[in-house]
Amino acid sequence: MTRHLLSVSDLDDDALRSVLTTAAQMHDVQHRAVKKLPTLRGRTVINLFFEDSTRTRSSFEIAGKWMSADTINITGKGSSASKGESLRDTVRTIAAMGVDAIVMRHQASGAAQQVAGWFDESGVATSVLNAGDGTHEHPTQALLDAYTLEQRLGPLAGKRIAIVGDVTHSRVFRSNVLALPRLGAHVTVVAPPTLMPSGVASWAAADGFALSDDLDEVIDSGVDALMMLRVQRERMAGGFFPTPREYTVGYGLTRDRLATLTRRNPEAVICHPGPMNRGLEIAADAADAASSLVLDQVSAGVAVRMSVLYHLLASDGIVEGSLA
Amino acid sequence: MCPDSPPPQAPDQSPPDREVLSAGDISRALRRIAHEIVERNKGAGNVVLLGIPSRGVELARRLGALIADIEGSEVPVGSLDVTMYRDDLRGRPTKTPHQTHFPSTGVDDRVVVLVDDVLYSGRTVRAALDALADYGRPRAVRLAVLVDRGHRELPIRADHVGKNLPTSHAERVTVRLTGYDDVDDSVTIARAER
């Protein structure tokens, strides 16, 4: 049992399935005249974002509001952190106000786990949801990716999914390789050697995914989904590739690769967690193609986050047979 | 989901529960309820049946078929999950919600008959009424249940009851339905496990 969601691995198989099943019911709320459920009435959720975000922060806010929770946004730039307050003091201050959950995004890997640890040690009842911590994990992104792919492709067992791009800096990759293989998908991670983290082979063996540095070969082998990762230049301190043009030639989803992808499998779909660097990792033609699920992912993000908030907060953390 | 209803499973090897409704009794009760619904609404042209998961959905499906036999025309049947509207989520295991499915007719200006297996505290029905209000404005809402076991905690009553069953809080009423539980229809009563 847990009252935090810091990693996809916090969810056992039953919980993973329950979150996705519940998300399907939550998705219907988006199409109703009354976009409101009373489930979390009286709960307070703080979105504490130390990094810029459009999708994740707004979808967590909408998710909370549609579940009738009171949601408040705090950004690092506008908080006392900008005056030098430590993370520990910031989160303890927020928790002392009696909030039920903190949805936290932070540039440091492990930050959410650190905060959850502080809360657990001191008996603070506030739940922590990891909305992205450095290059570590982004669990709700992986959950919404899995949900979106299931909605389009059906059960993922046996489906071939390639995750492509800046793997080294990608928390989306890390969460997805913990989620997708557990749902039965055959995952291949594709990146130039300079953007493949050291020691990734041991993760691949442990979590059940394959590695490749040849995107054309992977596309030509026929895949059901291509998940393009954003090139995170803001996290790059060195030269991971000679020029953006060279990256695109080797690992971008270009118009030609899109044609090959569709020729090999007319039902193949394209995902991207956003924001997209159009013309770098994904061509505009691919981003806007009928097979692009980019906006479906955004829509699913609200439903999945409603589901996660429900699972973590509705039962006061008593979640038997649901969360690991 | 009615808190009395266990998940589908084969009957266990514990001492047998006392059967209070047999498959035949359930069939007759549903047939009577179907006739009552038709009589009460002077036909079924404006009726929508919404089953409350899980077994209420199966009962609504059966009632729909029975009313169609009586009236000679299909009756819209759907399902209404109330998990997100319950007032007793805190301190209980998290439930995965069931599907809500509304017939294409919608519910606006229709007579909606909510269908559930066991009426107990009334809290499930209260949640269903709240949920229904978010989907539309029925002309009237009625309630059909297979078993009313009493012990209401809210001012709610059923319009159509298969069997009024006096019980104590210490007893458990279990409904099993072919098509959901893969066993013969039955309603049993037993002392609840401590």
Short mmCIF file of C-alpha atoms in Angstrom, two decimals:
data_model
loop_
_atom_site.label_atom_id
_atom_site.label_comp_id
_atom_site.label_asym_id
_atom_site.label_seq_id
_atom_site.Cartn_x
_atom_site.Cartn_y
_atom_site.Cartn_z
CA MET A 1 0.00 0.00 0.00
CA THR A 2 1.23 3.48 -0.76
CA ARG A 3 -0.19 6.94 -0.54
CA HIS A 4 2.31 8.46 -2.96
CA LEU A 5 2.85 8.00 -6.67
CA LEU A 6 6.53 8.59 -7.31
CA SER A 7 7.22 5.93 -9.92
CA VAL A 8 5.28 3.60 -12.16
CA SER A 9 6.76 0.82 -10.04
CA ASP A 10 4.63 2.06 -7.12
CA LEU A 11 1.68 0.50 -8.94
CA ASP A 12 1.22 -3.24 -8.78
CA ASP A 13 -0.39 -4.95 -11.77
CA ASP A 14 -3.90 -4.64 -10.34
CA ALA A 15 -3.41 -0.96 -9.61
CA LEU A 16 -1.99 -0.29 -13.07
CA ARG A 17 -5.03 -1.91 -14.66
CA SER A 18 -7.41 -0.19 -12.25
CA VAL A 19 -5.93 3.25 -13.03
CA LEU A 20 -6.32 2.68 -16.77
CA THR A 21 -9.84 1.25 -16.43
CA THR A 22 -10.91 4.12 -14.22
CA ALA A 23 -9.40 6.60 -16.67
CA ALA A 24 -11.71 5.26 -19.36
CA GLN A 25 -14.70 6.15 -17.18
CA MET A 26 -13.18 9.54 -16.35
CA HIS A 27 -12.68 10.28 -20.03
CA ASP A 28 -16.44 10.31 -20.50
CA VAL A 29 -16.69 13.29 -18.14
CA GLN A 30 -14.95 15.43 -20.76
CA HIS A 31 -17.89 14.92 -23.09
CA ARG A 32 -20.62 15.66 -20.56
CA ALA A 33 -22.54 18.88 -20.14
CA VAL A 34 -21.63 18.86 -16.45
CA LYS A 35 -17.89 18.23 -16.28
CA LYS A 36 -17.81 17.60 -12.57
CA LEU A 37 -17.70 14.67 -10.19
CA PRO A 38 -18.15 15.17 -6.44
CA THR A 39 -15.60 12.50 -5.54
CA LEU A 40 -12.87 14.68 -4.01
CA ARG A 41 -15.03 17.44 -2.59
CA GLY A 42 -13.27 18.98 0.39
CA ARG A 43 -9.80 17.83 -0.69
CA THR A 44 -7.05 20.30 -1.49
CA VAL A 45 -4.35 19.63 -4.07
CA ILE A 46 -1.34 21.88 -4.56
CA ASN A 47 0.41 21.83 -7.93
CA LEU A 48 3.96 22.77 -7.05
CA PHE A 49 5.95 23.25 -10.24
CA PHE A 50 9.61 24.24 -10.14
CA GLU A 51 9.88 23.75 -13.91
CA ASP A 52 7.85 25.26 -16.72
CA SER A 53 4.91 23.20 -17.88
CA THR A 54 1.79 23.68 -19.96
CA ARG A 55 0.25 20.23 -20.35
CA THR A 56 1.02 18.52 -17.07
CA ARG A 57 0.23 21.43 -14.81
CA SER A 58 -2.97 22.47 -16.53
CA SER A 59 -4.20 18.89 -16.85
CA PHE A 60 -3.56 18.19 -13.17
CA GLU A 61 -5.41 21.39 -12.37
CA ILE A 62 -8.36 20.48 -14.59
CA ALA A 63 -8.35 16.91 -13.26
CA GLY A 64 -8.51 18.14 -9.68
CA LYS A 65 -11.24 20.65 -10.44
CA TRP A 66 -13.36 18.11 -12.31
CA MET A 67 -13.07 15.80 -9.31
CA SER A 68 -14.25 18.74 -7.12
CA ALA A 69 -10.93 19.10 -5.30
CA ASP A 70 -9.66 22.60 -4.58
CA THR A 71 -6.53 22.99 -6.67
CA ILE A 72 -3.93 25.70 -6.22
CA ASN A 73 -0.93 26.29 -8.45
CA ILE A 74 2.43 27.39 -7.10
CA THR A 75 5.41 27.89 -9.38
CA GLY A 76 9.00 27.92 -8.25
CA LYS A 77 9.53 31.35 -9.74
CA GLY A 78 6.65 32.84 -7.82
CA SER A 79 7.29 31.06 -4.53
CA SER A 80 9.59 31.68 -1.61
CA ALA A 81 12.00 29.24 -3.23
CA SER A 82 13.08 32.18 -5.36
CA LYS A 83 14.02 33.95 -2.10
CA GLY A 84 16.28 31.08 -1.14
CA GLU A 85 13.86 28.92 0.84
CA SER A 86 14.86 25.27 0.80
CA LEU A 87 12.67 22.62 -0.82
CA ARG A 88 12.19 21.00 2.56
CA ASP A 89 10.88 24.20 4.11
CA THR A 90 8.68 24.95 1.11
CA VAL A 91 6.92 21.58 1.13
CA ARG A 92 6.66 21.43 4.91
CA THR A 93 5.08 24.88 4.88
CA ILE A 94 2.53 23.81 2.27
CA ALA A 95 1.80 20.55 4.08
CA ALA A 96 1.31 22.45 7.34
CA MET A 97 -1.66 24.18 5.73
CA GLY A 98 -3.43 20.83 5.73
CA VAL A 99 -3.37 20.04 2.02
CA ASP A 100 -4.17 16.50 0.97
CA ALA A 101 -1.73 16.18 -1.91
CA ILE A 102 1.20 17.93 -3.52
CA VAL A 103 1.67 17.36 -7.23
CA MET A 104 5.31 18.20 -7.71
CA ARG A 105 7.54 18.84 -10.66
CA HIS A 106 11.19 19.49 -9.96
CA GLN A 107 14.38 19.69 -11.95
CA ALA A 108 16.20 17.34 -9.58
CA SER A 109 15.86 13.60 -10.04
CA GLY A 110 14.50 12.00 -6.88
CA ALA A 111 13.02 15.24 -5.53
CA ALA A 112 9.51 13.82 -5.19
CA GLN A 113 10.83 10.74 -3.42
CA GLN A 114 12.81 12.95 -1.06
CA VAL A 115 9.70 14.98 -0.19
CA ALA A 116 7.63 11.83 0.32
CA GLY A 117 10.35 10.52 2.62
CA TRP A 118 10.30 13.69 4.69
CA PHE A 119 6.52 13.46 5.01
CA ASP A 120 6.62 9.80 5.97
CA GLU A 121 9.33 10.39 8.58
CA SER A 122 7.48 13.23 10.24
CA GLY A 123 3.99 11.70 10.02
CA VAL A 124 2.67 14.28 7.56
CA ALA A 125 -0.44 12.88 5.90
CA THR A 126 0.01 14.74 2.61
CA SER A 127 0.36 12.55 -0.50
CA VAL A 128 3.03 13.29 -3.08
CA LEU A 129 2.48 12.82 -6.81
CA ASN A 130 5.53 12.97 -8.99
CA ALA A 131 4.77 15.14 -12.02
CA GLY A 132 8.29 14.80 -13.34
CA ASP A 133 11.58 14.88 -11.46
CA GLY A 134 14.64 15.73 -13.48
CA THR A 135 15.64 12.85 -15.71
CA HIS A 136 14.14 10.23 -13.41
CA GLU A 137 10.41 9.59 -13.90
CA HIS A 138 7.10 11.03 -15.04
CA PRO A 139 4.65 8.29 -14.07
CA THR A 140 1.40 9.93 -15.13
CA GLN A 141 2.85 10.58 -18.59
CA ALA A 142 3.55 6.87 -19.01
CA LEU A 143 0.07 6.03 -17.76
CA LEU A 144 -1.56 8.41 -20.22
CA ASP A 145 0.65 7.10 -23.03
CA ALA A 146 -0.40 3.54 -22.24
CA TYR A 147 -4.04 4.61 -22.01
CA THR A 148 -3.91 6.50 -25.34
CA LEU A 149 -2.25 3.59 -27.10
CA GLU A 150 -4.78 1.12 -25.69
CA GLN A 151 -7.65 3.32 -26.82
CA ARG A 152 -6.29 3.30 -30.39
CA LEU A 153 -4.59 -0.06 -30.69
CA GLY A 154 -6.57 -2.17 -28.26
CA PRO A 155 -4.79 -4.33 -25.67
CA LEU A 156 -1.05 -3.72 -25.86
CA ALA A 157 -0.04 -7.36 -25.48
CA GLY A 158 2.15 -8.17 -28.46
CA LYS A 159 2.12 -4.62 -29.83
CA ARG A 160 5.48 -3.28 -31.06
CA ILE A 161 6.32 0.14 -29.70
CA ALA A 162 9.49 2.09 -30.40
CA ILE A 163 10.59 4.88 -28.08
CA VAL A 164 12.91 7.15 -30.02
CA GLY A 165 15.25 10.01 -29.29
CA ASP A 166 16.88 11.70 -26.34
CA VAL A 167 16.71 8.74 -23.99
CA THR A 168 19.46 9.96 -21.69
CA HIS A 169 17.48 12.96 -20.47
CA SER A 170 14.01 11.43 -20.73
CA ARG A 171 11.91 10.75 -17.65
CA VAL A 172 9.11 9.84 -20.06
CA PHE A 173 11.23 6.98 -21.40
CA ARG A 174 12.02 5.76 -17.90
CA SER A 175 8.40 5.64 -16.83
CA ASN A 176 7.24 4.13 -20.11
CA VAL A 177 9.67 1.23 -20.01
CA LEU A 178 8.33 0.44 -16.55
CA ALA A 179 4.73 0.50 -17.79
CA LEU A 180 4.49 -0.71 -21.37
CA PRO A 181 6.31 -4.07 -21.06
CA ARG A 182 4.11 -4.91 -18.06
CA LEU A 183 1.11 -4.47 -20.34
CA GLY A 184 2.63 -6.97 -22.75
CA ALA A 185 4.06 -4.55 -25.32
CA HIS A 186 7.32 -5.29 -27.13
CA VAL A 187 9.29 -2.10 -26.58
CA THR A 188 12.40 -1.08 -28.51
CA VAL A 189 14.32 1.99 -27.38
CA VAL A 190 16.09 3.79 -30.19
CA ALA A 191 18.71 6.48 -29.70
CA PRO A 192 22.12 7.56 -30.89
CA PRO A 193 24.85 6.09 -28.67
CA THR A 194 25.53 9.54 -27.21
CA LEU A 195 21.94 9.82 -26.02
CA MET A 196 21.68 6.32 -24.60
CA PRO A 197 22.33 6.30 -20.83
CA SER A 198 25.25 4.30 -19.56
CA GLY A 199 24.17 0.99 -18.10
CA VAL A 200 20.91 0.97 -20.04
CA ALA A 201 21.54 -2.61 -21.15
CA SER A 202 21.03 -3.84 -17.60
CA TRP A 203 17.72 -1.94 -17.35
CA ALA A 204 16.66 -3.40 -20.66
CA ALA A 205 17.34 -6.89 -19.38
CA ALA A 206 15.53 -6.23 -16.11
CA ASP A 207 12.48 -4.42 -17.50
CA GLY A 208 12.14 -6.34 -20.75
CA PHE A 209 12.84 -3.95 -23.60
CA ALA A 210 15.22 -3.98 -26.57
CA LEU A 211 17.80 -1.41 -27.65
CA SER A 212 18.71 -0.12 -31.07
CA ASP A 213 20.63 2.73 -32.64
CA ASP A 214 19.10 2.29 -36.10
CA LEU A 215 15.73 4.01 -36.43
CA ASP A 216 15.29 3.08 -40.10
CA GLU A 217 15.78 -0.57 -39.35
CA VAL A 218 13.23 -0.44 -36.51
CA ILE A 219 10.65 1.36 -38.65
CA ASP A 220 11.28 -1.04 -41.53
CA SER A 221 10.72 -4.02 -39.24
CA GLY A 222 7.17 -2.78 -38.74
CA VAL A 223 5.99 -1.13 -35.53
CA ASP A 224 2.54 -0.34 -34.18
CA ALA A 225 3.57 2.88 -32.47
CA LEU A 226 6.46 5.33 -32.60
CA MET A 227 6.91 7.37 -29.46
CA MET A 228 9.13 10.31 -30.29
CA LEU A 229 10.94 11.97 -27.38
CA ARG A 230 11.71 15.65 -27.16
CA VAL A 231 15.34 16.60 -27.55
CA GLN A 232 15.91 18.31 -24.20
CA ARG A 233 18.47 20.89 -25.04
CA GLU A 234 17.87 22.66 -21.73
CA ARG A 235 19.38 19.65 -19.93
CA MET A 236 22.32 19.26 -22.28
CA ALA A 237 25.62 20.62 -21.10
CA GLY A 238 27.79 19.01 -23.76
CA GLY A 239 27.71 18.08 -27.43
CA PHE A 240 25.45 15.06 -27.70
CA PHE A 241 25.17 15.40 -31.47
CA PRO A 242 27.12 17.52 -33.95
CA THR A 243 24.24 19.59 -35.31
CA PRO A 244 20.45 19.58 -35.05
CA ARG A 245 20.33 18.74 -38.75
CA GLU A 246 22.44 15.65 -38.19
CA TYR A 247 20.15 14.53 -35.38
CA THR A 248 17.12 14.90 -37.62
CA VAL A 249 18.77 12.94 -40.41
CA GLY A 250 19.60 10.07 -38.05
CA TYR A 251 16.75 10.04 -35.56
CA GLY A 252 14.00 12.44 -36.54
CA LEU A 253 10.59 11.33 -37.73
CA THR A 254 10.95 12.89 -41.15
CA ARG A 255 8.43 12.91 -43.96
CA ASP A 256 10.25 9.98 -45.61
CA ARG A 257 10.25 7.93 -42.40
CA LEU A 258 6.57 8.70 -41.90
CA ALA A 259 5.91 7.32 -45.39
CA THR A 260 7.89 4.16 -44.59
CA LEU A 261 6.13 3.77 -41.24
CA THR A 262 2.70 3.98 -42.87
CA ARG A 263 3.71 1.75 -45.77
CA ARG A 264 4.96 -0.97 -43.43
CA ASN A 265 1.92 -0.67 -41.16
CA PRO A 266 -1.01 1.53 -42.25
CA GLU A 267 -2.41 1.39 -38.70
CA ALA A 268 0.79 2.62 -37.04
CA VAL A 269 0.44 5.63 -34.74
CA ILE A 270 2.74 8.39 -33.56
CA CYS A 271 3.05 9.70 -30.01
CA HIS A 272 4.98 12.59 -28.54
CA PRO A 273 4.76 13.76 -24.93
CA GLY A 274 5.17 17.39 -25.97
CA PRO A 275 6.24 20.05 -26.30
CA MET A 276 7.44 19.17 -29.80
CA ASN A 277 10.52 20.52 -31.48
CA ARG A 278 9.00 20.57 -34.95
CA GLY A 279 11.64 20.01 -37.56
CA LEU A 280 14.07 18.48 -35.08
CA GLU A 281 12.74 15.21 -33.68
CA ILE A 282 9.45 15.29 -35.57
CA ALA A 283 8.47 16.80 -38.90
CA ALA A 284 5.35 18.94 -39.07
CA ASP A 285 3.82 16.42 -41.47
CA ALA A 286 4.20 13.70 -38.86
CA ALA A 287 3.05 15.85 -35.95
CA ASP A 288 -0.14 16.75 -37.79
CA ALA A 289 -0.74 13.40 -39.49
CA ALA A 290 -3.99 11.51 -39.01
CA SER A 291 -1.94 8.86 -37.26
CA SER A 292 -0.60 11.37 -34.73
CA LEU A 293 -2.04 10.85 -31.24
CA VAL A 294 -0.42 13.96 -29.76
CA LEU A 295 -3.70 15.69 -28.94
CA ASP A 296 -5.30 12.40 -27.88
CA GLN A 297 -2.48 12.14 -25.34
CA VAL A 298 -3.31 15.60 -24.01
CA SER A 299 -6.99 14.71 -23.72
CA ALA A 300 -6.15 11.40 -22.04
CA GLY A 301 -3.87 13.22 -19.62
CA VAL A 302 -6.81 14.79 -17.83
CA ALA A 303 -8.66 11.48 -17.55
CA VAL A 304 -5.61 9.58 -16.31
CA ARG A 305 -4.80 12.25 -13.73
CA MET A 306 -8.40 12.21 -12.52
CA SER A 307 -8.01 8.47 -12.09
CA VAL A 308 -4.72 8.81 -10.22
CA LEU A 309 -6.12 11.49 -7.90
CA TYR A 310 -9.10 9.25 -7.23
CA HIS A 311 -6.94 6.26 -6.41
CA LEU A 312 -4.65 8.21 -4.11
CA LEU A 313 -7.11 10.48 -2.34
CA ALA A 314 -10.62 9.02 -2.35
CA SER A 315 -9.95 6.37 0.25
CA ASP A 316 -7.66 8.28 2.58
CA GLY A 317 -4.84 6.07 1.42
CA ILE A 318 -6.59 2.80 2.28
CA VAL A 319 -6.22 1.18 -1.10
CA GLU A 320 -6.39 -2.58 -0.75
CA GLY A 321 -5.84 -4.49 -3.92
CA SER A 322 -5.27 -1.28 -5.77
CA LEU A 323 -1.94 0.30 -5.06
CA ALA A 324 1.12 -1.72 -4.26
CA MET B 1 -22.27 -1.28 -6.68
CA CYS B 2 -24.38 -2.58 -3.88
CA PRO B 3 -22.12 -3.21 -0.90
CA ASP B 4 -23.90 -6.49 -0.33
CA SER B 5 -22.90 -7.87 -3.69
CA PRO B 6 -19.72 -9.94 -3.79
CA PRO B 7 -17.59 -10.11 -6.92
CA PRO B 8 -18.44 -12.96 -9.25
CA GLN B 9 -17.09 -16.23 -7.95
CA ALA B 10 -17.93 -19.82 -7.70
CA PRO B 11 -19.79 -20.74 -4.53
CA ASP B 12 -17.30 -21.43 -1.75
CA GLN B 13 -17.22 -24.44 0.51
CA SER B 14 -18.42 -22.62 3.64
CA PRO B 15 -21.72 -23.71 5.25
CA PRO B 16 -24.55 -23.12 2.80
CA ASP B 17 -26.48 -19.87 3.03
CA ARG B 18 -30.24 -19.99 3.46
CA GLU B 19 -31.93 -19.48 0.12
CA VAL B 20 -34.73 -16.93 0.26
CA LEU B 21 -35.39 -16.62 -3.47
CA SER B 22 -34.88 -19.41 -5.99
CA ALA B 23 -34.32 -18.95 -9.70
CA GLY B 24 -38.05 -19.41 -10.25
CA ASP B 25 -38.91 -16.88 -7.56
CA ILE B 26 -36.56 -14.32 -9.13
CA SER B 27 -38.04 -14.92 -12.57
CA ARG B 28 -41.58 -14.43 -11.28
CA ALA B 29 -40.62 -11.35 -9.30
CA LEU B 30 -39.01 -9.73 -12.32
CA ARG B 31 -42.02 -10.55 -14.49
CA ARG B 32 -44.28 -8.90 -11.92
CA ILE B 33 -42.05 -5.84 -11.72
CA ALA B 34 -42.03 -5.58 -15.52
CA HIS B 35 -45.84 -5.58 -15.54
CA GLU B 36 -45.89 -3.01 -12.72
CA ILE B 37 -43.59 -0.69 -14.67
CA VAL B 38 -45.76 -0.95 -17.77
CA GLU B 39 -48.94 -0.41 -15.77
CA ARG B 40 -47.51 2.51 -13.80
CA ASN B 41 -46.39 4.29 -16.96
CA LYS B 42 -49.39 3.32 -19.12
CA GLY B 43 -47.03 1.55 -21.48
CA ALA B 44 -43.30 1.74 -21.84
CA GLY B 45 -42.85 4.27 -24.61
CA ASN B 46 -41.18 6.84 -22.39
CA VAL B 47 -39.32 4.49 -20.06
CA VAL B 48 -35.54 4.15 -19.79
CA LEU B 49 -34.08 1.40 -17.59
CA LEU B 50 -30.73 2.15 -15.95
CA GLY B 51 -29.05 -0.66 -14.07
CA ILE B 52 -26.69 0.16 -11.21
CA PRO B 53 -23.56 -1.98 -11.55
CA SER B 54 -22.91 -4.64 -11.13
CA ARG B 55 -25.95 -6.92 -10.84
CA GLY B 56 -28.42 -4.12 -11.39
CA VAL B 57 -27.23 -4.01 -14.99
CA GLU B 58 -28.12 -7.66 -15.53
CA LEU B 59 -31.50 -7.14 -13.84
CA ALA B 60 -32.19 -4.08 -16.01
CA ARG B 61 -31.35 -6.10 -19.11
CA ARG B 62 -33.80 -8.81 -18.06
CA LEU B 63 -36.51 -6.31 -17.22
CA GLY B 64 -36.01 -4.68 -20.61
CA ALA B 65 -36.50 -8.01 -22.35
CA LEU B 66 -39.61 -8.78 -20.28
CA ILE B 67 -41.14 -5.36 -20.98
CA ALA B 68 -40.35 -5.77 -24.67
CA ASP B 69 -42.25 -9.07 -24.60
CA ILE B 70 -45.21 -7.42 -22.92
CA GLU B 71 -45.30 -4.30 -25.07
CA GLY B 72 -43.90 -5.64 -28.32
CA SER B 73 -41.28 -2.91 -28.61
CA GLU B 74 -37.75 -2.39 -27.33
CA VAL B 75 -37.12 -0.46 -24.14
CA PRO B 76 -33.88 1.54 -23.85
CA VAL B 77 -31.57 -0.06 -21.30
CA GLY B 78 -28.34 1.41 -19.94
CA SER B 79 -26.10 1.41 -16.92
CA LEU B 80 -25.22 4.08 -14.39
CA ASP B 81 -22.09 3.68 -12.29
CA VAL B 82 -22.26 5.60 -9.02
CA THR B 83 -18.78 4.96 -7.62
CA MET B 84 -17.64 8.57 -7.98
CA TYR B 85 -20.80 9.85 -6.30
CA ARG B 86 -20.69 7.67 -3.19
CA ASP B 87 -20.41 9.35 0.20
CA ASP B 88 -18.64 6.41 1.79
CA LEU B 89 -15.41 6.25 -0.24
CA ARG B 90 -13.21 7.34 2.64
CA GLY B 91 -11.72 4.57 4.69
CA ARG B 92 -12.76 1.84 2.24
CA PRO B 93 -10.76 0.01 -0.39
CA THR B 94 -10.67 1.91 -3.66
CA LYS B 95 -13.17 0.57 -6.17
CA THR B 96 -12.61 0.55 -9.90
CA PRO B 97 -15.69 2.13 -11.44
CA HIS B 98 -17.85 0.21 -13.87
CA GLN B 99 -18.96 1.55 -17.21
CA THR B 100 -21.75 4.07 -17.47
CA HIS B 101 -23.70 3.63 -20.67
CA PHE B 102 -26.68 5.73 -21.61
CA PRO B 103 -29.06 4.73 -24.38
CA SER B 104 -29.07 7.03 -27.40
CA THR B 105 -32.48 8.32 -26.29
CA GLY B 106 -30.83 10.05 -23.32
CA VAL B 107 -32.79 10.64 -20.15
CA ASP B 108 -34.20 14.13 -20.63
CA ASP B 109 -37.97 14.12 -20.12
CA ARG B 110 -37.99 10.32 -19.81
CA VAL B 111 -39.18 8.16 -16.96
CA VAL B 112 -35.98 6.62 -15.68
CA VAL B 113 -36.29 3.41 -13.70
CA LEU B 114 -33.15 2.76 -11.68
CA VAL B 115 -32.61 -0.96 -11.18
CA ASP B 116 -30.51 -2.50 -8.40
CA ASP B 117 -30.27 -5.87 -6.75
CA VAL B 118 -30.48 -5.01 -3.04
CA LEU B 119 -31.83 -1.87 -1.40
CA TYR B 120 -30.24 -1.42 2.01
CA SER B 121 -29.09 1.92 3.44
CA GLY B 122 -30.24 3.89 0.40
CA ARG B 123 -26.85 5.49 -0.11
CA THR B 124 -26.28 3.82 -3.46
CA VAL B 125 -29.60 5.17 -4.70
CA ARG B 126 -28.79 8.63 -3.35
CA ALA B 127 -25.52 8.51 -5.30
CA ALA B 128 -27.40 7.38 -8.39
CA LEU B 129 -29.80 10.30 -8.14
CA ASP B 130 -26.87 12.71 -7.90
CA ALA B 131 -25.16 11.07 -10.86
CA LEU B 132 -28.32 11.12 -12.92
CA ALA B 133 -28.74 14.86 -12.32
CA ASP B 134 -25.37 15.43 -13.99
CA TYR B 135 -26.52 13.62 -17.13
CA GLY B 136 -29.89 15.20 -17.68
CA ARG B 137 -33.33 15.95 -16.31
CA PRO B 138 -35.68 12.97 -16.36
CA ARG B 139 -39.41 13.61 -16.08
CA ALA B 140 -39.50 11.14 -13.22
CA VAL B 141 -37.11 8.74 -11.54
CA ARG B 142 -38.31 5.47 -10.08
CA LEU B 143 -36.58 2.63 -8.34
CA ALA B 144 -36.90 -1.10 -8.91
CA VAL B 145 -35.04 -3.55 -6.67
CA LEU B 146 -34.99 -7.29 -6.44
CA VAL B 147 -34.69 -7.27 -2.64
CA ASP B 148 -35.46 -4.60 -0.06
CA ARG B 149 -33.70 -5.63 3.13
CA GLY B 150 -34.62 -2.55 5.16
CA HIS B 151 -32.32 -0.50 7.44
CA ARG B 152 -32.66 2.68 5.42
CA GLU B 153 -30.39 5.56 6.42
CA LEU B 154 -31.96 8.03 4.01
CA PRO B 155 -35.58 8.88 3.10
CA ILE B 156 -35.59 6.63 0.03
CA ARG B 157 -38.03 3.90 -0.91
CA ALA B 158 -38.42 1.59 -3.86
CA ASP B 159 -41.36 1.82 -6.28
CA HIS B 160 -41.04 -1.80 -7.38
CA VAL B 161 -39.79 -4.53 -5.03
CA GLY B 162 -39.23 -8.17 -5.84
CA LYS B 163 -39.20 -9.22 -2.20
CA ASN B 164 -39.25 -7.39 1.09
CA LEU B 165 -36.77 -9.26 3.24
CA PRO B 166 -36.57 -8.46 6.95
CA THR B 167 -32.91 -8.73 7.98
CA SER B 168 -30.59 -7.76 10.77
CA HIS B 169 -27.42 -5.75 10.24
CA ALA B 170 -25.50 -8.89 11.16
CA GLU B 171 -26.78 -10.73 8.11
CA ARG B 172 -25.47 -10.68 4.57
CA VAL B 173 -27.78 -10.85 1.59
CA THR B 174 -26.17 -12.29 -1.53
CA VAL B 175 -27.66 -12.08 -5.00
CA ARG B 176 -26.28 -14.34 -7.70
CA LEU B 177 -27.41 -14.08 -11.29
CA THR B 178 -26.75 -16.29 -14.28
CA GLY B 179 -25.05 -14.13 -16.85
CA TYR B 180 -22.98 -12.37 -14.23
CA ASP B 181 -21.95 -14.99 -11.71
CA ASP B 182 -22.04 -18.08 -13.94
CA VAL B 183 -24.22 -19.87 -11.38
CA ASP B 184 -27.97 -20.32 -11.13
CA ASP B 185 -30.03 -17.36 -9.98
CA SER B 186 -30.51 -17.17 -6.24
CA VAL B 187 -30.85 -14.82 -3.31
CA THR B 188 -29.38 -16.14 -0.08
CA ILE B 189 -29.02 -14.83 3.42
CA ALA B 190 -26.37 -15.70 5.98
CA ARG B 191 -24.74 -14.38 9.11
CA ALA B 192 -22.06 -11.95 8.01
CA GLU B 193 -18.48 -13.00 8.69
CA ARG B 194 -17.12 -11.19 11.71
#
